[in-house]
Coordinates of C-alpha atoms in Angstrom, one line a residue:
M1 CA 10.5 -6.3 -19.1
S2 CA 10.4 -7.4 -16.3
K3 CA 6.8 -8.5 -14.9
M4 CA 5.7 -5.7 -12.8
I5 CA 2.5 -4.2 -11.2
F6 CA 0.9 -1.5 -11.3
I7 CA -2.6 -0.7 -9.0
N8 CA -4.5 2.0 -9.6
L9 CA -6.6 3.2 -6.3
P10 CA -9.3 6.5 -7.3
V11 CA -8.0 8.9 -4.8
A12 CA -10.4 12.3 -3.5
D13 CA -7.6 14.3 -3.4
L14 CA -4.4 13.9 -5.5
A15 CA -2.8 16.3 -3.9
A16 CA -3.7 14.1 0.3
A17 CA -2.6 11.1 -1.1
T18 CA 0.5 11.8 -2.9
S19 CA 1.7 13.0 0.2
F20 CA 0.4 9.9 2.2
Y21 CA 2.4 8.1 -0.8
A22 CA 5.1 9.4 -0.4
A23 CA 6.0 9.7 3.2
L24 CA 5.6 5.6 2.8
G25 CA 8.6 5.9 1.1
C26 CA 7.1 6.5 -3.0
T27 CA 8.6 7.8 -5.4
K28 CA 6.6 10.1 -7.7
N29 CA 7.6 9.5 -10.9
D30 CA 6.4 12.9 -12.7
Q31 CA 6.5 11.1 -16.1
F32 CA 2.8 9.7 -15.4
S33 CA 1.2 12.1 -13.5
D34 CA -0.8 14.7 -14.5
D35 CA -3.8 16.6 -12.7
S36 CA -4.9 13.6 -12.8
S37 CA -3.4 11.0 -11.7
S38 CA 0.4 11.0 -10.1
S39 CA 2.9 7.2 -10.8
M40 CA 4.5 6.5 -7.3
V41 CA 6.9 4.3 -7.2
W42 CA 7.2 1.7 -3.6
S43 CA 9.8 0.0 -6.2
D44 CA 11.5 -2.1 -9.0
Q45 CA 8.2 -3.9 -9.3
I46 CA 5.4 -2.1 -7.7
T47 CA 4.0 1.7 -8.9
F48 CA 1.0 3.2 -7.1
Q49 CA -1.4 5.0 -10.0
L50 CA -3.1 7.6 -8.0
L51 CA -6.5 8.7 -10.1
T52 CA -9.0 10.8 -9.5
R53 CA -11.7 9.7 -8.9
D54 CA -13.4 11.1 -12.6
Y55 CA -10.5 10.1 -13.9
F56 CA -10.5 6.2 -12.6
Q57 CA -14.0 6.4 -13.6
T58 CA -13.4 6.7 -17.2
F59 CA -11.4 3.2 -17.2
T60 CA -14.1 1.6 -15.7
S61 CA -18.5 1.3 -16.5
K62 CA -19.0 -0.4 -12.9
P63 CA -19.8 2.0 -10.1
V64 CA -16.2 3.4 -8.4
G65 CA -16.7 2.2 -5.1
D66 CA -15.6 3.9 -2.3
A67 CA -13.0 2.1 0.0
H68 CA -14.4 4.2 3.3
G69 CA -17.3 2.1 3.5
S70 CA -16.0 -1.4 2.0
C71 CA -13.4 -3.5 0.7
Q72 CA -13.0 -5.4 -2.1
V73 CA -8.9 -5.9 -2.3
L74 CA -6.0 -6.2 0.9
L75 CA -3.3 -4.5 -0.3
A76 CA -0.1 -6.0 1.1
L77 CA 4.0 -4.8 1.0
S78 CA 6.2 -6.3 2.2
A79 CA 9.2 -4.0 4.6
T80 CA 12.9 -5.5 5.9
S81 CA 11.6 -5.2 9.4
R82 CA 9.4 -5.3 12.0
E83 CA 11.0 -1.7 12.6
E84 CA 10.4 -0.7 9.6
V85 CA 6.6 -2.3 9.9
D86 CA 5.8 0.1 12.9
H87 CA 7.5 2.5 11.3
L88 CA 5.6 3.1 8.7
A89 CA 2.5 2.2 10.4
G90 CA 3.3 5.3 12.4
T91 CA 3.9 7.6 9.4
A92 CA 0.2 6.2 8.1
G93 CA -1.4 7.5 11.0
G94 CA 0.7 11.1 11.1
H95 CA -0.1 11.7 7.0
G96 CA -3.5 12.1 6.8
G97 CA -3.9 8.0 6.9
K98 CA -5.1 5.7 9.4
S99 CA -3.3 3.4 11.5
D100 CA -4.5 0.2 13.3
P101 CA -8.1 -0.1 11.9
R102 CA -7.6 -3.6 13.5
P103 CA -5.1 -5.4 16.3
P104 CA -1.3 -6.2 15.0
M105 CA -1.0 -9.0 14.6
D106 CA 1.8 -11.0 15.7
M107 CA 2.8 -14.5 15.1
G108 CA 6.7 -14.3 15.6
F109 CA 7.9 -15.3 12.9
L110 CA 5.2 -13.3 10.6
Y111 CA 4.0 -9.0 12.3
N112 CA 1.3 -7.5 10.4
R113 CA 0.0 -3.5 10.9
A114 CA -2.6 -1.7 8.3
V115 CA -3.1 0.7 7.7
E116 CA -5.4 2.5 5.6
D117 CA -5.2 5.6 3.1
P118 CA -6.7 9.2 3.2
D119 CA -9.3 7.5 0.5
G120 CA -9.9 3.9 2.9
H121 CA -7.7 1.6 0.7
V122 CA -6.2 -0.5 3.1
I123 CA -2.5 -1.7 3.1
E124 CA -0.8 -4.5 5.5
L125 CA 2.3 -4.1 6.0
V126 CA 4.3 -7.4 7.1
W127 CA 7.6 -8.9 8.4
M128 CA 8.8 -11.9 8.4
N129 CA 11.4 -13.9 9.7
P130 CA 14.2 -14.3 6.6
D131 CA 14.5 -17.7 8.5
A132 CA 10.7 -19.0 8.4
V133 CA 10.4 -18.5 4.9
M134 CA 13.9 -20.2 4.1
G135 CA 12.2 -23.5 5.8
E136 CA 14.1 -23.0 9.4
A137 CA 11.7 -21.7 11.7
P138 CA 12.0 -22.4 15.2
E139 CA 10.7 -25.4 16.4
G140 CA 6.7 -25.3 17.7
V141 CA 6.4 -22.3 15.3
A142 CA 4.8 -22.9 11.8

């Protein structure tokens, strides 16, 4: 089995959260979804497990936080282009989320916009110039 990550998120409205992640491009895996969770597949290695707050609480003895009022994690998803970052950010705002809770970051070789899902979880949408990743960034750009 390859290494994978399953991001478990507490959600107030499972249908709304499922719709939001589907709009971003995730595919629902019905095999691991039911009336208390939606398994939303972003890629072969990344899956968002959306859990109702009550169901999420069964996995921890700690209080379940409210992502609208506090932040414990920033999730970053890579995009294939600046245009895809912009498209996803626009899609988030049109599907119950919030686009650009902070100003976009444009460093030339790296472009980043943040969105919040309907429950306030922050997702960073990131594109990085492949030449910069390979160590071939233009002169003067780190």
